[in-house]
XYZ file of C-alpha atoms in Angstrom:
670
model
C 79.585 32.073 5.140
C 77.572 34.018 7.677
C 75.809 37.168 6.553
C 77.191 40.303 8.278
C 75.291 41.730 11.220
C 73.866 45.254 11.128
C 76.250 46.296 13.895
C 79.316 45.400 11.810
C 79.188 48.577 9.745
C 80.043 52.272 9.838
C 77.690 54.531 11.849
C 76.085 56.057 8.743
C 74.910 52.672 7.475
C 73.903 51.522 10.949
C 71.672 54.582 11.213
C 70.228 54.019 7.722
C 69.358 50.419 8.521
C 67.643 51.401 11.739
C 65.149 53.434 9.655
C 63.780 50.400 7.796
C 59.969 50.477 7.601
C 59.413 47.035 6.048
C 60.410 43.376 6.304
C 63.573 43.057 4.208
C 63.511 39.264 4.201
C 59.983 39.290 2.771
C 61.101 41.530 -0.067
C 64.095 39.261 -0.701
C 61.770 36.254 -0.922
C 59.550 38.145 -3.366
C 62.445 38.795 -5.752
C 63.640 35.200 -5.420
C 60.112 33.915 -6.134
C 59.663 32.298 -2.745
C 61.277 31.613 0.608
C 62.557 28.204 -0.493
C 64.240 29.766 -3.528
C 65.999 32.261 -1.250
C 67.290 29.469 0.999
C 68.482 27.465 -2.014
C 70.238 30.474 -3.552
C 72.034 31.252 -0.309
C 73.097 27.648 0.101
C 74.539 27.583 -3.417
C 76.344 30.869 -2.752
C 77.797 29.599 0.537
C 78.982 26.362 -1.046
C 80.869 28.063 -3.853
C 82.040 31.266 -2.175
C 83.581 29.270 0.666
C 85.669 27.283 -1.850
C 89.210 28.784 -1.946
C 89.654 27.582 -5.549
C 87.413 30.435 -6.686
C 89.594 33.137 -5.159
C 91.795 35.303 -7.387
C 95.419 35.453 -6.165
C 95.857 38.615 -8.256
C 93.094 41.036 -9.238
C 92.159 40.221 -12.893
C 92.806 43.799 -14.076
C 96.529 43.286 -13.378
C 96.821 40.110 -15.469
C 97.617 39.740 -19.156
C 94.816 38.785 -21.540
C 96.042 35.183 -21.742
C 96.527 34.866 -17.975
C 93.057 36.251 -17.281
C 91.560 33.723 -19.666
C 93.530 30.850 -18.132
C 92.547 31.857 -14.603
C 88.850 31.971 -15.414
C 89.054 28.692 -17.345
C 90.680 27.122 -14.285
C 87.746 28.211 -12.129
C 85.146 27.222 -14.725
C 86.569 23.691 -14.934
C 86.660 23.455 -11.146
C 83.003 24.508 -11.126
C 82.023 21.602 -13.386
C 84.090 19.148 -11.329
C 82.358 20.402 -8.194
C 78.961 19.805 -9.765
C 79.881 16.331 -11.013
C 81.796 15.074 -7.966
C 80.199 16.725 -4.924
C 76.868 15.154 -3.910
C 75.940 18.128 -1.736
C 76.525 20.490 -4.645
C 74.472 18.232 -6.942
C 71.541 18.225 -4.516
C 71.520 22.014 -4.203
C 72.418 23.016 -7.755
C 70.090 20.550 -9.465
C 69.968 20.830 -13.230
C 69.517 23.869 -15.501
C 68.107 26.222 -12.848
C 71.155 25.791 -10.639
C 73.495 26.107 -13.602
C 71.866 29.416 -14.559
C 72.531 30.615 -11.018
C 76.204 29.730 -11.400
C 76.537 31.200 -14.888
C 74.296 34.259 -14.586
C 74.716 37.743 -13.166
C 74.290 36.568 -9.583
C 76.812 34.135 -8.160
C 78.429 33.667 -11.571
C 79.965 37.144 -11.613
C 81.717 36.447 -8.311
C 83.204 33.165 -9.469
C 84.291 34.219 -12.989
C 84.446 37.993 -12.955
C 85.014 38.871 -16.613
C 83.026 36.078 -18.184
C 82.872 32.302 -17.852
C 84.727 30.562 -20.726
C 82.278 27.638 -20.477
C 79.096 29.690 -20.109
C 77.851 29.185 -23.671
C 78.127 25.428 -23.185
C 75.443 25.575 -20.503
C 73.285 28.530 -21.490
C 73.148 27.986 -25.273
C 74.622 24.631 -26.402
C 72.667 22.420 -24.004
C 69.360 24.346 -24.330
C 69.667 24.247 -28.142
C 69.952 20.447 -28.086
C 67.069 20.187 -25.626
C 64.899 22.564 -27.611
C 65.642 21.335 -31.136
C 66.944 17.789 -30.815
C 64.914 14.583 -30.940
C 64.738 12.328 -27.885
C 67.421 10.086 -29.432
C 69.666 13.066 -30.175
C 69.235 14.375 -26.648
C 70.187 10.949 -25.306
C 73.273 10.825 -27.517
C 74.613 14.293 -26.775
C 73.273 15.500 -23.428
C 74.896 12.913 -21.138
C 78.378 13.585 -22.481
C 77.831 17.333 -22.617
C 76.429 17.534 -19.103
C 79.402 15.592 -17.708
C 81.842 17.903 -19.493
C 83.197 15.108 -21.691
C 82.494 17.365 -24.646
C 82.283 21.164 -24.518
C 80.062 23.068 -26.924
C 79.134 26.546 -28.048
C 76.463 28.168 -30.224
C 77.481 29.650 -33.587
C 74.916 31.837 -35.302
C 76.116 35.404 -35.921
C 78.398 35.952 -38.905
C 80.729 38.753 -39.922
C 78.156 39.989 -42.417
C 74.899 39.181 -40.597
C 73.610 39.099 -37.034
C 69.966 39.409 -36.113
C 68.749 38.910 -39.706
C 68.851 35.116 -39.734
C 67.611 34.694 -43.295
C 70.732 36.522 -44.455
C 73.181 34.026 -42.939
C 75.519 32.655 -45.599
C 76.940 29.460 -44.073
C 75.613 26.486 -46.046
C 74.919 22.869 -45.120
C 74.445 20.848 -48.322
C 73.223 17.267 -48.071
C 75.123 14.528 -49.945
C 72.825 11.465 -50.222
C 75.705 9.250 -51.424
C 77.509 9.500 -48.099
C 74.493 10.613 -46.032
C 76.465 13.633 -44.838
C 76.004 17.389 -44.720
C 78.803 19.530 -46.125
C 79.306 22.704 -44.052
C 80.870 25.556 -45.993
C 81.622 29.275 -45.572
C 81.409 30.587 -49.158
C 82.619 34.148 -48.380
C 84.618 36.025 -45.749
C 81.371 37.524 -44.456
C 80.037 33.984 -43.883
C 82.631 33.511 -41.114
C 80.893 32.838 -37.814
C 81.770 35.700 -35.466
C 81.202 35.942 -31.697
C 80.575 32.298 -30.709
C 81.839 32.017 -27.134
C 84.607 29.655 -26.132
C 86.237 28.945 -29.477
C 89.635 28.048 -27.972
C 88.240 25.486 -25.534
C 85.134 23.993 -27.166
C 85.243 20.930 -29.380
C 81.628 21.012 -30.611
C 79.155 23.674 -31.696
C 75.516 24.017 -32.608
C 75.886 25.812 -35.939
C 73.073 27.666 -37.689
C 73.295 27.239 -41.469
C 71.218 27.318 -44.651
C 70.055 23.758 -45.359
C 70.278 22.626 -49.000
C 69.009 19.282 -50.250
C 68.073 18.144 -53.749
C 69.131 21.548 -55.055
C 66.663 23.484 -52.883
C 67.295 25.764 -49.904
C 65.048 25.174 -46.891
C 66.304 28.019 -44.716
C 68.170 28.151 -41.418
C 68.555 24.939 -39.410
C 70.688 23.840 -36.448
C 73.537 21.319 -36.836
C 75.913 19.775 -34.294
C 79.427 20.124 -35.695
C 82.640 18.718 -34.226
C 85.265 21.477 -34.245
C 88.220 19.813 -32.528
C 89.580 16.304 -32.033
C 88.451 14.886 -28.698
C 91.960 13.594 -27.874
C 94.396 16.138 -29.310
C 92.095 19.211 -29.340
C 93.444 20.030 -32.803
C 91.004 21.625 -35.251
C 89.100 19.143 -37.398
C 89.681 19.017 -41.184
C 87.787 21.819 -42.898
C 87.477 23.846 -39.682
C 89.302 27.093 -38.917
C 88.613 28.403 -35.429
C 90.143 31.120 -33.230
C 89.567 34.124 -30.979
C 88.491 37.578 -32.238
C 90.535 39.683 -29.785
C 89.803 42.059 -26.873
C 86.277 43.413 -26.447
C 84.649 46.134 -24.354
C 83.911 43.531 -21.683
C 83.502 39.791 -20.939
C 86.960 39.150 -22.366
C 87.381 35.744 -20.742
C 84.265 34.456 -22.532
C 86.722 33.856 -25.372
C 84.451 34.980 -28.202
C 85.780 33.686 -31.487
C 85.474 33.077 -35.218
C 84.635 29.909 -37.102
C 85.062 29.080 -40.816
C 84.188 25.908 -42.726
C 85.823 24.561 -45.881
C 83.587 21.702 -47.070
C 83.486 20.174 -43.580
C 81.484 16.912 -43.520
C 79.155 15.825 -40.686
C 76.725 12.857 -40.403
C 73.100 13.342 -41.460
C 71.942 12.728 -37.876
C 73.870 15.808 -36.728
C 70.979 17.899 -38.054
C 68.831 18.609 -34.984
C 65.546 17.054 -36.125
C 62.949 17.750 -33.456
C 60.973 19.998 -35.815
C 62.343 19.353 -39.334
C 64.016 16.282 -40.851
C 66.094 15.208 -43.837
C 65.574 11.566 -44.799
C 68.344 9.299 -46.071
C 67.486 9.995 -49.707
C 67.563 13.767 -49.098
C 63.808 14.292 -48.810
C 63.064 17.291 -46.605
C 60.264 16.961 -44.030
C 59.216 20.431 -43.003
C 58.181 21.341 -39.416
C 54.548 21.664 -38.372
C 55.136 25.413 -38.003
C 58.012 27.776 -38.688
C 57.277 29.436 -35.327
C 58.213 26.442 -33.142
C 61.756 27.770 -32.679
C 60.275 30.852 -30.983
C 60.042 28.887 -27.744
C 63.826 28.719 -27.332
C 64.089 32.431 -28.168
C 61.523 33.296 -25.484
C 63.469 31.246 -22.940
C 66.774 32.990 -23.705
C 65.336 36.509 -23.867
C 63.470 36.174 -20.583
C 66.714 34.971 -19.001
C 68.386 38.156 -20.308
C 65.679 40.251 -18.627
C 66.337 38.627 -15.263
C 70.102 38.967 -15.715
C 69.791 42.627 -16.701
C 67.879 43.701 -13.633
C 70.227 41.709 -11.394
C 73.125 43.675 -12.842
C 71.204 46.870 -12.111
C 70.667 45.572 -8.564
C 74.432 45.334 -8.101
C 75.070 48.825 -9.447
C 72.360 50.578 -7.447
C 73.398 48.723 -4.275
C 76.950 50.018 -4.694
C 75.851 53.579 -5.477
C 73.221 53.781 -2.718
C 75.482 52.494 0.066
C 78.269 54.774 -1.106
C 75.846 57.718 -1.181
C 74.943 57.034 2.442
C 78.608 56.961 3.492
C 79.891 59.849 1.369
C 79.601 63.332 2.885
C 80.213 66.312 0.635
C 79.611 70.074 0.279
C 77.297 72.168 2.432
C 73.554 71.936 2.122
C 73.291 74.698 4.724
C 76.296 77.072 4.952
C 78.287 76.445 8.118
C 76.637 73.109 8.834
C 78.441 69.725 8.569
C 78.700 68.145 5.139
C 75.573 66.016 4.593
C 75.370 62.527 3.161
C 75.076 62.954 -0.593
C 71.984 60.752 -0.423
C 70.277 63.724 1.246
C 70.529 65.718 -1.979
C 67.368 65.424 -4.044
C 69.390 65.251 -7.246
C 71.139 62.128 -5.913
C 67.821 60.608 -4.899
C 66.506 61.299 -8.421
C 69.461 59.376 -9.850
C 69.154 56.310 -7.627
C 65.589 55.756 -6.424
C 64.064 55.407 -9.922
C 66.669 52.694 -10.591
C 65.504 50.791 -7.517
C 61.914 51.202 -8.711
C 62.913 49.935 -12.174
C 64.176 46.650 -10.736
C 60.755 45.745 -9.376
C 59.034 46.854 -12.585
C 61.174 44.552 -14.722
C 60.730 41.775 -12.176
C 56.920 41.817 -12.230
C 56.655 42.189 -16.022
C 59.222 39.503 -16.821
C 57.798 37.084 -14.278
C 54.372 37.468 -15.889
C 55.722 36.556 -19.341
C 57.799 33.700 -17.919
C 54.841 32.248 -16.011
C 52.609 32.527 -19.084
C 55.224 30.854 -21.276
C 55.589 27.948 -18.844
C 51.805 27.555 -18.672
C 51.411 27.261 -22.439
C 54.621 25.323 -23.208
C 52.655 22.078 -23.384
C 50.148 23.641 -25.767
C 52.979 24.885 -27.993
C 54.522 21.422 -28.202
C 51.083 20.047 -29.078
C 50.815 22.478 -31.974
C 48.561 25.113 -30.342
C 50.455 28.298 -31.217
C 47.727 30.856 -30.513
C 49.618 32.620 -27.710
C 53.100 32.246 -29.190
C 53.107 35.470 -31.296
C 52.085 37.542 -28.262
C 54.651 35.902 -25.970
C 57.318 36.280 -28.655
C 56.547 39.999 -29.063
C 56.520 40.566 -25.306
C 59.805 38.718 -24.775
C 61.415 40.741 -27.605
C 60.182 43.998 -26.107
C 61.062 43.170 -22.512
C 64.533 42.059 -23.574
C 65.030 45.441 -25.263
C 63.487 47.423 -22.406
C 65.294 45.640 -19.577
C 68.720 45.680 -21.229
C 68.501 49.352 -22.220
C 67.020 50.443 -18.867
C 69.642 48.442 -16.978
C 72.583 49.704 -19.035
C 71.525 53.353 -18.801
C 70.670 52.932 -15.105
C 74.074 51.423 -14.327
C 75.786 54.356 -16.024
C 73.686 56.730 -13.904
C 74.851 54.824 -10.811
C 78.472 55.097 -11.899
C 78.136 58.838 -12.425
C 76.385 59.130 -9.052
C 79.611 57.915 -7.426
C 81.668 60.730 -8.909
C 85.303 60.021 -9.728
C 85.412 56.959 -7.491
C 82.859 55.287 -9.748
C 85.455 55.413 -12.533
C 87.789 53.127 -10.579
C 87.898 49.483 -11.569
C 87.765 48.616 -7.863
C 84.272 50.145 -7.673
C 83.269 47.345 -10.109
C 80.862 49.720 -11.823
C 82.868 49.833 -15.093
C 82.787 46.030 -15.362
C 79.083 45.834 -14.479
C 78.337 48.401 -17.178
C 80.437 46.804 -19.931
C 78.916 43.394 -19.205
C 75.348 44.684 -19.189
C 75.540 46.907 -22.256
C 76.446 43.838 -24.333
C 72.885 42.586 -23.806
C 71.613 45.488 -25.918
C 73.177 43.750 -28.911
C 73.216 40.004 -28.332
C 70.268 37.650 -28.852
C 68.562 40.267 -30.997
C 69.834 43.844 -31.362
C 67.384 46.118 -29.579
C 66.254 48.215 -32.547
C 65.444 45.003 -34.402
C 63.600 43.747 -31.320
C 61.540 46.962 -31.161
C 60.621 46.634 -34.826
C 59.464 43.049 -34.252
C 57.211 44.339 -31.489
C 55.982 47.057 -33.853
C 55.062 44.477 -36.505
C 52.930 42.678 -33.945
C 51.320 45.981 -32.934
C 50.448 47.018 -36.495
C 49.178 43.538 -37.311
C 47.008 43.594 -34.174
C 45.772 47.105 -34.934
C 44.641 46.058 -38.404
C 42.964 42.947 -36.991
C 41.123 45.131 -34.485
C 39.871 47.367 -37.298
C 38.431 44.235 -38.932
C 36.650 43.305 -35.716
C 38.909 40.366 -34.862
C 39.614 39.552 -31.188
C 43.031 40.470 -29.795
C 45.251 39.005 -27.092
C 45.270 40.758 -23.727
C 48.472 42.777 -24.095
C 47.123 44.567 -27.195
C 43.404 44.535 -26.394
C 43.500 48.318 -25.888
C 43.765 48.687 -29.683
C 40.120 47.703 -30.100
C 38.969 51.164 -28.989
C 40.264 54.625 -29.740
C 41.596 56.822 -26.901
C 39.400 59.536 -25.454
C 40.564 62.844 -24.075
C 40.706 63.267 -20.320
C 41.323 66.645 -18.713
C 40.492 65.799 -15.122
C 42.454 67.646 -12.461
C 41.473 65.168 -9.748
C 44.032 62.975 -8.016
C 45.198 60.052 -10.125
C 45.442 56.562 -8.659
C 48.039 54.124 -9.968
C 45.306 52.469 -12.021
C 44.429 55.879 -13.484
C 48.056 56.432 -14.481
C 48.181 53.032 -16.175
C 45.049 54.065 -18.072
C 46.888 57.222 -19.167
C 49.752 55.084 -20.458
C 47.243 52.928 -22.337
C 45.583 55.907 -23.981
C 48.936 57.408 -24.927
C 50.233 54.251 -26.621
C 46.883 53.575 -28.302
C 46.946 57.049 -29.815
C 50.558 56.616 -30.957
C 49.822 53.285 -32.650
C 46.699 54.688 -34.317
C 48.562 57.714 -35.705
C 51.519 55.653 -36.902
C 49.305 53.017 -38.519
C 47.446 55.795 -40.353
C 50.724 57.303 -41.569
C 51.912 53.890 -42.741
C 48.672 53.335 -44.634
C 48.885 56.798 -46.151
C 52.326 56.025 -47.594
C 50.991 52.753 -49.011
C 47.994 54.563 -50.527
C 50.436 56.944 -52.221
C 51.897 53.966 -54.064
C 54.944 53.209 -51.966
C 55.771 49.524 -51.553
C 54.947 48.392 -48.027
C 58.595 47.751 -47.163
C 59.596 51.307 -48.087
C 56.573 52.745 -46.292
C 57.561 50.730 -43.229
C 61.109 52.073 -43.343
C 59.813 55.646 -43.645
C 57.792 55.100 -40.442
C 60.397 53.066 -38.572
C 61.386 55.763 -36.071
C 57.745 56.212 -35.076
C 57.206 52.455 -35.050
C 60.060 51.999 -32.583
C 58.539 54.661 -30.354
C 55.194 52.839 -30.489
C 56.873 49.581 -29.467
C 58.728 51.247 -26.609
C 55.538 52.887 -25.337
C 53.667 49.579 -25.615
C 56.208 47.632 -23.550
C 56.468 50.452 -21.009
C 52.676 50.363 -20.651
C 52.763 46.562 -20.285
C 55.451 46.856 -17.593
C 53.447 49.501 -15.736
C 50.298 47.372 -15.884
C 52.099 44.303 -14.496
C 53.889 46.412 -11.875
C 50.599 47.711 -10.498
C 49.005 44.264 -10.697
C 51.978 42.678 -8.922
C 51.869 45.153 -6.055
C 48.074 44.942 -5.808
C 47.547 41.186 -6.147
C 50.554 39.711 -4.356
C 50.018 38.724 -0.725
C 52.224 41.168 1.179
C 52.632 42.582 4.658
C 51.573 46.192 5.140
C 55.139 47.508 5.295
C 56.239 45.759 2.102
C 53.064 46.725 0.275
C 53.521 50.381 1.254
C 57.122 50.524 0.068
C 56.310 48.749 -3.207
C 53.334 51.037 -3.768
C 55.614 54.072 -3.457
C 58.220 52.549 -5.775
C 55.542 51.657 -8.318
C 54.118 55.170 -8.086
C 57.577 56.647 -8.599
C 58.148 54.441 -11.653
C 54.843 55.480 -13.239
C 55.381 59.193 -12.663
C 59.089 59.130 -13.545
C 58.434 57.784 -17.048
C 55.482 60.125 -17.569
C 57.751 63.102 -16.875
C 60.414 61.732 -19.224
C 57.881 61.220 -22.036
C 55.306 63.902 -21.234
C 54.886 64.885 -24.875
C 53.265 61.510 -25.594
C 50.695 62.073 -22.851
C 49.990 65.682 -23.797
C 49.649 64.866 -27.483
C 47.193 62.043 -26.837
C 45.190 64.098 -24.355
C 45.565 61.415 -21.700
C 47.075 64.003 -19.345
C 47.103 67.776 -19.256
C 49.985 70.120 -18.521
C 48.397 70.765 -15.139
C 48.231 67.007 -14.430
C 51.898 66.572 -15.276
C 52.913 69.564 -13.174
C 51.073 68.061 -10.208
C 52.733 64.695 -10.789
C 56.181 66.299 -10.929
C 55.570 67.776 -7.498
C 54.414 64.405 -6.213
C 57.551 62.761 -7.623
C 59.716 65.055 -5.491
C 57.631 64.131 -2.440
C 58.066 60.437 -3.252
C 61.842 60.821 -3.402
C 61.790 62.317 0.102
C 59.423 59.625 1.385
C 61.565 56.786 -0.005
C 64.887 58.296 1.089
C 64.880 56.762 4.636
C 64.409 53.263 3.221
C 66.945 53.521 0.384
C 69.736 51.506 2.025
C 67.311 48.914 3.378
C 65.827 48.502 -0.090
C 69.189 47.643 -1.635
C 69.972 45.438 1.369
C 66.831 43.468 0.504
C 68.485 42.508 -2.803
C 70.651 40.309 -0.535
C 73.805 40.572 -2.628
C 76.912 39.098 -1.039
C 79.993 41.347 -0.878
C 81.905 38.873 -3.067
C 79.197 39.208 -5.733
C 79.242 43.014 -5.486
C 83.075 42.944 -5.609
C 83.184 46.678 -4.930
C 85.220 48.875 -2.629
C 82.355 51.384 -2.671
C 79.409 49.061 -2.087
C 80.576 46.775 0.714
C 78.103 45.905 3.485
C 80.179 47.516 6.253
C 80.596 50.822 4.402
C 84.328 50.997 5.170
C 84.824 52.604 1.767
C 87.993 54.663 2.139
C 90.130 52.021 3.842
C 89.088 49.464 1.237
C 89.938 51.863 -1.596
C 93.359 52.593 -0.127
C 94.088 48.907 0.526
C 93.058 48.023 -3.014
C 95.359 50.682 -4.461
C 98.313 49.061 -2.693
C 97.814 45.928 -4.784
C 98.806 47.675 -8.011
C 102.003 46.175 -9.476
C 103.337 49.726 -9.846
C 103.174 50.108 -6.063
C 105.296 47.021 -5.355
C 108.426 49.149 -5.819
C 108.956 52.792 -4.952
C 110.661 53.536 -8.269
C 109.310 51.695 -11.327
C 111.705 50.024 -13.760
C 110.339 52.222 -16.546
C 111.850 55.255 -14.778
C 115.363 53.963 -15.283
C 114.618 52.759 -18.817
C 112.851 55.809 -20.244
C 112.322 58.781 -17.927
C 115.737 59.114 -16.293
C 117.637 59.211 -19.620
C 115.308 62.005 -20.776
C 115.631 64.007 -17.564
C 119.432 63.670 -17.453
C 120.123 64.092 -21.176
C 120.868 67.831 -21.081
C 122.813 68.010 -17.809
């Protein structure tokens, strides 16, 4: 599939693209992490988007719930067959990295629009076996799972408990006589709730409380067969089904799962870290933090997915804003593009800036994690608490920033953004789910806060700290300079603001403890402030990595200039939104903030000519955007009208419901 040429678009977009001041391909390569990655991504996209099997004969919104599910399952199965049978696809897709491309918020959303019914098999079931299974267990399960001979899901959350893993109620009790574990759901609230794919999977990695020799050893992962491999009927002791319509991702087939003394072999306990011997002896893991590695992997993936969803939304809204003309900026003059209004620029340009901020911060954590993975497996866990805290915080920041940013983009499109054909409603409902799954964001912020308070107390004792919290070793000092602030100066202001917040909150927490309150109650009384500390800490970390990424990456002058402006906008934008934190800490004065607000308006004007080119650099195919408002050619109104004609209600001039209900009412009193 050839990419469209600049000339194949409406005049407004042609003019916008002619204003580009930087190399768009270079910026695309930066976001893809290299030129080769860009070429590979495009090749994967072309292979799958050119396959007619992935087309939807009828727009999903017009199908019943069951038909939508069946249609997406059809495409998901075809996807696996393509991977297994097509050598060209195998060469390009590779292993897990290619699968993430197909399942994630890039190409995946074009192939299976409302959720892939087999996604959890690849993004949770397989990684769980890789991360927690022994070499023998990986050999036993991975070959069959990768080929699609068995389909799995991941079952952790229960009706009564989600993020709080220690509260999970499902039990796995070892029976040494038969060398089996007995899986059981002792209460209604122990029912597993939300595992994806419960109508099509036949296996699951189930998280349950391990009991052996009368003692509970906490949460462990077990491979459990849910359905017969031939008949697909539920196994004895297993009750499994779907939970019903959700806000979004309805073809992911999220379900419920109950156990009634279901027996599985001893070797179905994933034993990479902990083991149960034949006689029931429990062999504990070298560290209870080893499972953090899998969590870091999943949460970093969520960060990348979140900003890619924001990329889609801001691409749609920016292109539409360049095509849409409305009102009079100057009385009597032609209606301007709404992108010329500063209020519209304020809605959209900070979202573009946010994408690069999340990219640089997440890439830093991902690169660090990959560098120390070997050390972690060898038992060196020194960096794991910091990486865990950063991945928790970035997951919370990226998902919340993306969800709120997508809603801003939808509102920026006026009434048309409310249409399903704009695709903004679906992008929003898909993205906002990330605020809850894999760690609800408030819980994530409080985990970051625990790391902050622990680090603060270590600093007070003179202990060395990891880089991300090293600012806690010194107290902030007041600065009232009215001189121009560089980006590095603004990062320093962020650092002083968060340091002051942590210091004040830690003192308040200690004060409550000194008054005789148990630590847990003191913590709860400070939890609102603790969340704010965590949010400020991760925002500071993101700002620091944003500036470092722009400064240290080898870039052409045009790309460096545009990224510098975006970075500057990001720094100032969040200062103006949280100016009380900076004023209270003394890191900035009211005069400083007033000056920065003026500069922010200048930055909006300076970035305005490059807005369309910036979203073009995200290199999102029209099929992936799937939007009447955001198409490359800008032919918005014809596409909207054509899409409206596809409604089943428009296939006849007079709907059947008129004769059945409305006509009898209208004619009743004649």
